[in-house]
Tab-separated table of C-alpha atoms in Angstrom:
chain	number	residue	atom	x	y	z
A	14	MET	CA	65.657	165.444	95.961
A	15	ASN	CA	65.974	166.997	99.324
A	16	SER	CA	62.770	168.487	100.617
A	17	ASP	CA	63.251	171.511	98.380
A	18	LYS	CA	63.156	174.153	101.066
A	19	SER	CA	61.753	176.799	98.792
A	20	ASP	CA	58.732	174.760	97.849
A	21	CYS	CA	58.176	173.745	101.444
A	22	ASN	CA	58.401	177.342	102.606
A	23	VAL	CA	55.812	178.387	100.058
A	24	SER	CA	53.621	175.403	100.831
A	25	SER	CA	53.906	175.852	104.589
A	26	GLN	CA	51.773	178.926	104.152
A	27	GLY	CA	49.360	176.984	101.943
A	28	ILE	CA	49.096	177.417	98.210
A	29	SER	CA	50.210	180.910	97.204
A	30	PHE	CA	47.754	183.622	96.189
A	31	PHE	CA	49.043	183.484	92.612
A	32	GLU	CA	48.588	179.704	92.387
A	33	ARG	CA	45.337	179.530	94.372
A	34	TYR	CA	43.564	181.707	91.826
A	35	LEU	CA	45.272	180.268	88.747
A	36	THR	CA	41.893	179.464	87.218
A	37	VAL	CA	40.920	183.147	87.549
A	38	TRP	CA	44.142	184.292	85.848
A	39	VAL	CA	43.606	181.740	83.090
A	40	ALA	CA	40.045	182.995	82.557
A	41	LEU	CA	41.286	186.597	82.376
A	42	CYS	CA	43.937	185.569	79.847
A	43	ILE	CA	41.270	183.878	77.754
A	44	VAL	CA	39.236	187.080	77.725
A	45	GLY	CA	42.354	189.150	77.049
A	46	GLY	CA	43.477	186.860	74.230
A	47	ILE	CA	40.072	186.875	72.563
A	48	ALA	CA	39.932	190.659	72.890
A	49	LEU	CA	43.420	190.985	71.392
A	50	GLY	CA	42.441	188.805	68.451
A	51	LYS	CA	39.364	190.983	67.857
A	52	VAL	CA	40.773	194.448	68.494
A	53	ALA	CA	44.326	194.065	67.188
A	54	PRO	CA	44.615	190.843	65.185
A	55	GLY	CA	47.718	192.132	63.449
A	56	ILE	CA	49.757	192.043	66.664
A	57	ALA	CA	49.203	188.334	67.316
A	58	LEU	CA	49.708	187.499	63.638
A	59	LYS	CA	52.971	189.452	63.605
A	60	LEU	CA	54.253	187.620	66.691
A	61	ASP	CA	53.304	184.243	65.265
A	62	SER	CA	55.050	185.061	61.990
A	63	MET	CA	58.325	185.298	63.940
A	64	ALA	CA	59.056	181.614	63.389
A	65	ILE	CA	61.601	179.168	62.047
A	66	TYR	CA	60.305	177.716	58.772
A	67	VAL	CA	61.099	174.396	57.091
A	68	ASN	CA	59.758	173.783	53.575
A	69	ASP	CA	57.549	176.875	53.850
A	70	ALA	CA	55.915	175.525	57.024
A	71	PRO	CA	56.323	177.264	60.403
A	72	VAL	CA	58.034	174.843	62.791
A	73	ILE	CA	58.987	176.905	65.843
A	74	SER	CA	57.297	180.131	66.916
A	75	ILE	CA	60.130	182.108	68.484
A	76	PRO	CA	57.993	184.139	70.970
A	77	ILE	CA	56.221	180.979	72.098
A	78	ALA	CA	59.517	179.080	72.374
A	79	VAL	CA	60.878	181.796	74.676
A	80	CYS	CA	57.736	181.765	76.821
A	81	LEU	CA	57.709	177.998	77.053
A	82	PHE	CA	61.378	177.823	78.045
A	83	PHE	CA	60.663	180.104	80.988
A	84	MET	CA	57.654	177.934	81.763
A	85	MET	CA	59.870	174.854	82.101
A	86	TYR	CA	63.185	176.145	83.471
A	87	PRO	CA	61.944	177.069	86.986
A	88	ILE	CA	60.523	173.553	87.325
A	89	MET	CA	63.713	171.837	86.230
A	90	VAL	CA	66.119	173.954	88.280
A	91	LYS	CA	64.345	172.864	91.488
A	92	ILE	CA	65.140	169.205	90.882
A	93	ASP	CA	68.014	167.578	92.759
A	94	PHE	CA	68.615	164.528	90.587
A	95	GLY	CA	70.982	163.038	93.116
A	96	GLU	CA	67.911	162.118	95.138
A	97	VAL	CA	66.589	159.910	92.330
A	98	LEU	CA	69.018	157.248	93.518
A	99	LYS	CA	67.206	157.180	96.834
A	100	ALA	CA	63.941	156.199	95.163
A	101	GLY	CA	64.903	152.572	95.657
A	102	LYS	CA	64.045	152.958	99.327
A	103	ALA	CA	60.385	153.301	98.341
A	104	VAL	CA	60.082	150.754	95.558
A	105	ARG	CA	56.335	150.126	95.832
A	106	PRO	CA	55.013	153.706	95.638
A	107	VAL	CA	57.540	154.672	92.964
A	108	SER	CA	56.749	151.581	90.882
A	109	LEU	CA	53.010	152.164	91.231
A	110	THR	CA	53.342	155.797	90.171
A	111	LEU	CA	55.391	154.879	87.092
A	112	PHE	CA	52.937	152.107	86.213
A	113	ILE	CA	49.916	154.424	86.384
A	114	ASN	CA	51.619	157.328	84.599
A	115	TRP	CA	53.083	155.401	81.685
A	116	ALA	CA	51.236	152.064	81.364
A	117	ILE	CA	47.669	153.114	82.204
A	118	LYS	CA	47.034	156.851	81.970
A	119	PRO	CA	47.977	157.455	78.286
A	120	PHE	CA	45.653	154.686	77.109
A	121	THR	CA	42.676	155.611	79.295
A	122	MET	CA	43.023	159.196	78.070
A	123	TYR	CA	42.971	158.017	74.457
A	124	ALA	CA	39.947	155.765	75.057
A	125	ILE	CA	37.911	158.316	77.023
A	126	ALA	CA	38.709	161.268	74.731
A	127	SER	CA	38.054	159.214	71.596
A	128	PHE	CA	34.658	158.095	72.878
A	129	PHE	CA	33.461	161.536	73.954
A	130	LEU	CA	34.965	163.665	71.185
A	131	GLY	CA	34.697	161.179	68.335
A	132	THR	CA	31.309	159.656	69.193
A	133	LEU	CA	29.212	161.185	71.968
A	134	PHE	CA	29.939	164.859	71.228
A	135	LEU	CA	30.722	164.552	67.511
A	136	THR	CA	27.350	165.993	66.482
A	137	PHE	CA	27.956	169.074	68.647
A	138	ILE	CA	31.556	169.567	67.481
A	139	GLY	CA	30.537	169.010	63.875
A	140	PRO	CA	31.330	165.839	61.884
A	141	GLU	CA	32.415	167.994	58.938
A	142	ALA	CA	34.298	170.613	61.008
A	143	VAL	CA	37.991	170.823	60.145
A	144	ASP	CA	41.136	172.282	61.641
A	145	TYR	CA	44.299	173.470	59.936
A	146	VAL	CA	47.520	172.279	61.537
A	147	LYS	CA	51.190	172.532	60.726
A	148	MET	CA	52.784	170.373	58.079
A	149	PRO	CA	54.929	167.555	59.490
A	150	PHE	CA	58.413	168.826	60.259
A	151	GLY	CA	60.744	168.046	57.367
A	152	ALA	CA	57.965	166.715	55.093
A	153	ASP	CA	57.650	168.108	51.571
A	154	LEU	CA	54.156	167.011	50.519
A	155	ALA	CA	52.287	168.292	47.506
A	156	VAL	CA	48.984	170.118	47.827
A	157	GLY	CA	46.230	167.519	47.816
A	158	ALA	CA	48.407	164.754	49.310
A	159	GLU	CA	47.012	162.819	52.263
A	160	TYR	CA	48.890	162.328	55.516
A	161	GLY	CA	47.240	160.413	58.354
A	162	SER	CA	43.703	161.751	58.505
A	163	GLY	CA	44.874	165.049	57.043
A	164	LYS	CA	45.031	166.513	53.569
A	165	VAL	CA	47.587	169.086	52.411
A	166	VAL	CA	45.974	172.416	51.514
A	167	LEU	CA	47.113	175.995	51.018
A	168	VAL	CA	46.066	178.497	53.699
A	169	ASP	CA	47.096	182.071	52.941
A	170	GLY	CA	49.825	180.709	50.692
A	171	VAL	CA	51.225	178.349	53.344
A	172	LYS	CA	50.941	174.563	53.186
A	173	MET	CA	48.827	173.224	56.054
A	174	LEU	CA	47.143	169.934	56.908
A	175	GLU	CA	43.359	169.928	56.972
A	176	VAL	CA	42.220	167.423	59.631
A	177	PRO	CA	38.874	166.679	61.320
A	178	LEU	CA	38.435	169.149	64.180
A	179	TRP	CA	37.563	166.473	66.740
A	180	ARG	CA	40.790	164.633	65.949
A	181	SER	CA	42.721	167.816	66.571
A	182	TYR	CA	41.083	168.101	70.001
A	183	LEU	CA	41.919	164.416	70.563
A	184	ALA	CA	45.589	165.141	69.829
A	185	GLY	CA	45.665	167.770	72.577
A	186	CYS	CA	44.048	165.350	75.030
A	187	ILE	CA	46.613	162.677	74.144
A	188	LEU	CA	49.483	165.094	74.740
A	189	LEU	CA	48.011	165.905	78.167
A	190	GLY	CA	47.560	162.230	79.004
A	191	ILE	CA	51.217	161.390	78.425
A	192	ALA	CA	52.539	164.312	80.460
A	193	PRO	CA	52.627	163.528	84.205
A	194	CYS	CA	52.802	166.626	86.375
A	195	THR	CA	56.177	167.742	87.716
A	196	ALA	CA	55.306	171.178	89.104
A	197	MET	CA	52.001	171.937	90.836
A	198	VAL	CA	51.870	168.358	92.116
A	199	LEU	CA	54.392	169.449	94.747
A	200	VAL	CA	51.714	171.747	96.139
A	201	TRP	CA	48.922	169.177	95.861
A	202	GLY	CA	51.006	166.560	97.661
A	203	PHE	CA	51.839	168.891	100.510
A	204	LEU	CA	48.280	170.119	100.964
A	205	ALA	CA	47.117	166.503	101.085
A	206	LYS	CA	49.632	165.841	103.894
A	207	GLY	CA	51.578	163.446	101.705
A	208	ASN	CA	55.195	162.329	101.795
A	209	ASP	CA	57.090	165.291	100.340
A	210	GLY	CA	60.147	163.116	99.734
A	211	HIS	CA	58.188	160.681	97.570
A	212	THR	CA	56.598	163.528	95.615
A	213	LEU	CA	59.936	165.200	94.982
A	214	VAL	CA	61.585	161.966	93.905
A	215	MET	CA	58.765	161.332	91.440
A	216	VAL	CA	59.227	164.805	89.956
A	217	ALA	CA	62.790	163.834	89.071
A	218	VAL	CA	61.917	160.312	87.916
A	219	ASN	CA	59.064	161.515	85.691
A	220	SER	CA	61.220	164.253	84.188
A	221	LEU	CA	63.797	161.663	83.163
A	222	ALA	CA	61.192	159.141	81.989
A	223	MET	CA	59.545	161.836	79.900
A	224	LEU	CA	62.686	162.259	77.825
A	225	VAL	CA	62.184	158.753	76.434
A	226	LEU	CA	58.545	157.772	76.895
A	227	TYR	CA	56.829	161.028	75.940
A	228	GLY	CA	57.933	160.795	72.321
A	229	VAL	CA	57.376	157.033	72.045
A	230	LEU	CA	53.861	157.026	73.518
A	231	GLY	CA	52.917	160.300	71.859
A	232	GLY	CA	53.908	159.079	68.428
A	233	PHE	CA	52.151	155.742	68.927
A	234	LEU	CA	48.840	157.111	70.212
A	235	LEU	CA	48.697	159.949	67.699
A	236	GLY	CA	49.253	157.352	64.996
A	237	VAL	CA	46.531	155.085	66.384
A	238	GLY	CA	44.189	158.068	66.276
A	239	LYS	CA	44.967	158.551	62.557
A	240	LEU	CA	46.519	161.910	63.328
A	241	PRO	CA	49.614	163.290	61.635
A	242	VAL	CA	52.702	162.055	63.482
A	243	PRO	CA	55.533	164.460	62.704
A	244	TRP	CA	58.234	162.418	64.438
A	245	GLN	CA	61.010	164.938	63.828
A	246	ALA	CA	58.927	167.722	65.385
A	247	LEU	CA	57.916	165.454	68.276
A	248	LEU	CA	61.552	164.689	69.050
A	249	LEU	CA	62.493	168.332	68.544
A	250	SER	CA	59.762	169.426	70.968
A	251	ILE	CA	61.136	167.050	73.612
A	252	GLY	CA	64.602	168.459	73.045
A	253	VAL	CA	63.525	172.104	73.123
A	254	TYR	CA	60.894	171.973	75.863
A	255	VAL	CA	62.134	169.161	78.128
A	256	ALA	CA	65.791	168.371	77.516
A	257	LEU	CA	67.002	171.967	77.064
A	258	PRO	CA	65.457	173.398	80.257
A	259	LEU	CA	66.373	170.207	82.113
A	260	VAL	CA	70.043	170.530	81.129
A	261	ALA	CA	69.983	174.282	81.777
A	262	GLY	CA	68.370	173.697	85.156
A	263	TYR	CA	70.852	170.996	86.145
A	264	PHE	CA	73.995	172.964	85.321
A	265	SER	CA	72.745	176.338	86.569
A	266	ARG	CA	71.613	174.719	89.838
A	267	LYS	CA	75.012	173.099	90.260
A	268	TRP	CA	76.863	176.326	89.466
A	269	LEU	CA	74.700	178.598	91.625
A	270	MET	CA	74.863	176.309	94.646
A	271	ALA	CA	78.642	176.081	94.277
A	272	THR	CA	79.142	179.846	93.937
A	273	LYS	CA	76.323	181.288	96.048
A	274	GLY	CA	75.623	178.477	98.473
A	275	GLU	CA	72.569	176.317	99.116
A	276	VAL	CA	70.875	178.792	101.461
A	277	TRP	CA	70.987	181.602	98.879
A	278	PHE	CA	69.810	179.243	96.149
A	279	GLN	CA	66.862	177.924	98.154
A	280	GLU	CA	65.740	181.121	99.857
A	281	LYS	CA	66.602	183.808	97.286
A	282	PHE	CA	66.930	182.386	93.789
A	283	LEU	CA	64.004	179.949	93.888
A	284	HIS	CA	61.815	182.552	95.568
A	285	VAL	CA	62.329	184.882	92.597
A	286	LEU	CA	61.524	182.056	90.172
A	287	THR	CA	58.277	181.019	91.887
A	288	PRO	CA	55.892	183.079	89.692
A	289	VAL	CA	57.937	182.788	86.490
A	290	THR	CA	56.425	179.506	85.265
A	291	ILE	CA	52.827	180.647	85.718
A	292	THR	CA	53.550	184.099	84.270
A	293	ALA	CA	55.072	182.541	81.157
A	294	LEU	CA	52.092	180.194	80.936
A	295	LEU	CA	49.623	183.081	81.110
A	296	VAL	CA	51.454	185.055	78.402
A	297	THR	CA	51.345	181.951	76.211
A	298	LEU	CA	47.606	181.599	76.829
A	299	ILE	CA	46.960	185.172	75.714
A	300	LEU	CA	48.662	184.381	72.404
A	301	LEU	CA	46.839	181.064	72.077
A	302	PHE	CA	43.425	182.591	72.580
A	303	SER	CA	44.141	185.547	70.336
A	304	PHE	CA	44.004	182.931	67.561
A	305	LYS	CA	41.215	180.720	68.914
A	306	GLY	CA	38.879	183.511	70.003
A	307	GLU	CA	36.756	183.366	66.867
A	308	THR	CA	36.228	179.612	67.267
A	309	ILE	CA	35.185	179.994	70.910
A	310	LEU	CA	32.852	182.916	70.211
A	311	ASN	CA	31.192	180.988	67.407
A	312	ASN	CA	30.887	177.848	69.543
A	313	PRO	CA	31.444	178.580	73.261
A	314	MET	CA	30.399	175.032	74.158
A	315	THR	CA	33.699	173.829	72.674
A	316	ILE	CA	35.372	174.286	76.054
A	317	LEU	CA	32.749	172.063	77.699
A	318	TRP	CA	33.058	169.269	75.112
A	319	ILE	CA	36.807	169.099	75.765
A	320	ALA	CA	36.584	169.591	79.538
A	321	ILE	CA	34.211	166.667	80.178
A	322	PRO	CA	36.552	163.859	79.027
A	323	LEU	CA	39.497	165.560	80.748
A	324	PHE	CA	37.503	165.756	83.985
A	325	ILE	CA	36.499	162.083	83.791
A	326	GLN	CA	40.057	161.016	82.975
A	327	THR	CA	41.422	162.876	86.001
A	328	VAL	CA	38.897	161.351	88.397
A	329	VAL	CA	39.343	157.825	86.989
A	330	ILE	CA	43.137	157.914	87.258
A	331	PHE	CA	43.010	159.387	90.758
A	332	ALA	CA	40.559	156.685	91.880
A	333	LEU	CA	42.732	153.953	90.354
A	334	GLY	CA	45.876	155.248	92.040
A	335	TYR	CA	44.133	155.635	95.381
A	336	LEU	CA	42.548	152.165	95.172
A	337	LEU	CA	45.767	150.398	94.139
A	338	SER	CA	47.613	152.203	96.940
A	339	LYS	CA	45.051	150.774	99.364
A	340	VAL	CA	45.380	147.267	97.897
A	341	MET	CA	49.187	147.430	98.107
A	342	GLY	CA	49.023	148.528	101.741
A	343	LEU	CA	50.760	151.871	101.243
A	344	THR	CA	50.649	154.423	104.005
A	345	TYR	CA	48.448	157.472	103.509
A	346	GLU	CA	51.558	159.658	103.201
A	347	ASN	CA	52.578	157.708	100.075
A	348	ALA	CA	49.085	156.963	98.761
A	349	ALA	CA	48.004	160.605	98.504
A	350	PRO	CA	50.870	161.891	96.316
A	351	THR	CA	50.834	158.671	94.263
A	352	ALA	CA	47.203	159.320	93.301
A	353	MET	CA	47.821	163.057	92.839
A	354	ILE	CA	50.807	162.595	90.517
A	355	GLY	CA	48.822	160.279	88.273
A	356	ALA	CA	45.765	162.513	88.202
A	357	SER	CA	47.470	165.831	87.422
A	358	ASN	CA	49.041	166.785	84.089
A	359	HIS	CA	52.167	168.612	83.020
A	360	PHE	CA	50.167	171.075	80.950
A	361	GLU	CA	53.230	173.230	80.231
A	362	VAL	CA	54.865	170.440	78.224
A	363	ALA	CA	51.539	169.515	76.605
A	364	ILE	CA	50.910	173.113	75.493
A	365	ALA	CA	54.477	173.422	74.237
A	366	THR	CA	54.323	170.195	72.255
A	367	ALA	CA	50.865	170.885	70.798
A	368	THR	CA	52.014	174.341	69.724
A	369	MET	CA	55.137	173.001	68.064
A	370	LEU	CA	53.522	169.966	66.426
A	371	TYR	CA	50.241	171.442	65.271
A	372	GLY	CA	50.448	175.213	65.626
A	373	LEU	CA	49.455	178.002	67.943
A	374	SER	CA	45.943	178.222	66.488
A	375	SER	CA	45.264	174.482	66.369
A	376	GLY	CA	42.478	172.641	68.156
A	377	ALA	CA	45.167	170.521	69.810
A	378	ALA	CA	46.662	173.609	71.456
A	379	LEU	CA	43.189	174.688	72.589
A	380	ALA	CA	42.553	171.276	74.183
A	381	THR	CA	45.751	171.489	76.226
A	382	VAL	CA	44.709	174.937	77.459
A	383	VAL	CA	41.379	173.534	78.650
A	384	GLY	CA	43.467	171.191	80.785
A	385	VAL	CA	44.787	174.226	82.642
A	386	LEU	CA	41.251	175.516	83.205
A	387	ILE	CA	40.060	172.441	85.083
A	388	GLU	CA	43.317	171.419	86.782
A	389	VAL	CA	43.385	173.726	89.793
A	390	PRO	CA	39.781	173.500	91.052
A	391	LEU	CA	39.596	169.758	90.414
A	392	MET	CA	42.908	168.967	92.112
A	393	LEU	CA	41.930	171.069	95.142
A	394	ALA	CA	38.717	169.056	95.373
A	395	LEU	CA	40.752	165.834	95.290
A	396	VAL	CA	43.027	167.214	98.034
A	397	ARG	CA	39.951	167.700	100.205
A	398	PHE	CA	38.855	164.137	99.444
A	399	CYS	CA	42.248	162.795	100.505
A	400	LEU	CA	42.159	164.725	103.773
A	401	ARG	CA	38.728	163.315	104.583
A	402	THR	CA	39.759	159.719	103.861
A	403	GLN	CA	43.067	159.521	105.699
A	404	ALA	CA	41.630	156.854	108.006
A	405	TRP	CA	41.376	154.441	105.063
A	406	PHE	CA	45.165	153.948	105.151
A	407	PRO	CA	47.819	153.135	107.744
A	408	ARG	CA	49.883	156.148	108.814
A	409	GLU	CA	53.620	156.673	109.054
A	410	THR	CA	54.647	156.530	112.691
A	411	ASN	CA	56.801	159.649	112.380
A	412	SER	CA	54.353	161.667	110.286
A	413	GLU	CA	53.830	165.223	111.345
A	414	THR	CA	50.339	166.648	111.425
A	415	HIS	CA	49.595	170.121	110.181
A	416	GLU	CA	45.982	169.556	109.273
A	417	PRO	CA	44.537	172.763	110.746
A	418	GLU	CA	46.964	174.817	108.696
A	419	ILE	CA	46.205	172.898	105.525
A	420	LYS	CA	42.451	173.042	105.964
A	421	SER	CA	42.725	176.751	106.521
A	422	SER	CA	44.723	177.267	103.331
A	423	ILE	CA	42.305	175.225	101.245
A	424	SER	CA	39.234	176.951	102.561
A	425	GLU	CA	40.559	180.362	101.636
């Protein structure tokens, strides 16, 4: 990718107001969603009933599918895939990033989440607590049949799988762990004074890798965790929430740049799209929490039980990426974004997949939303850590310094 002028223009002024206070907007959406579920439960139920059904089981919620497409499209349309070919010029940082994202991170997430949710916090979550998730896409199982750790039951006349609640939370954590960030990481890398070119290339590489590895690793780890593995729905979710916006982004980018020119595309079109992803995310969260509000009100500590393993996973992966970058002799400009990309998650894809696989009201969907809650403040803290430890690494001879500006934006 070129240095995506739009992102650089936004980042040159520091993280935008909308993005800087993302945690605040998320919190407000949680409150709004819970209030909606209490005051007007019929509205959320009506929206969720607008779905595509297979064998009497809801497979795709149409309102959520629309929201999630607009969550993903602005990310994909920014990617110049021609620049992926230039990744070979930085073999070591690219290889390290891919290694951490796909060979290490999914498995540490599974191990950490399993230990905390399935052992340490199981008493607090409730060993007997259950969750009701969607039936596997395309499966026609009889009531009472077992599938993974789930059992087919009827809920309001619809076949659902009854699974242990902690395993449902584990599923959401797994889906976060196999989704490397391809959006906000552009901001984190810039604020940490990293190599924007490396960050942008990795956005493209991870987007392509996700098309293949997300389904493979997701299916494997969900199966290891004795969770239902609806392979058809997993593949469909990749097609709907990754492949479709990726293809739409590629062709619309190509067409717009050919008809309107690169300057218009970078300075006008992308500027309009900047808040679209987060807006679509926030609308989705309102719907999510309109269903999960009762669970949270009955057990508000649920958020904490999920947040702790996610927090530890993020710090562990960041530390590993930063340490291996030091061992490999990478410059600071490559080390910072390498650690940031591994540490952050593509929560849009995780939320989309959890919603499609297990349902809007599932514990898995709730766990992916908790990932959004801790992402922004934690990643900003890691940016500060990077800025304070620049001296640990060699520097690029042609690196430009804009530290005062960055420090100012972070401190706001």
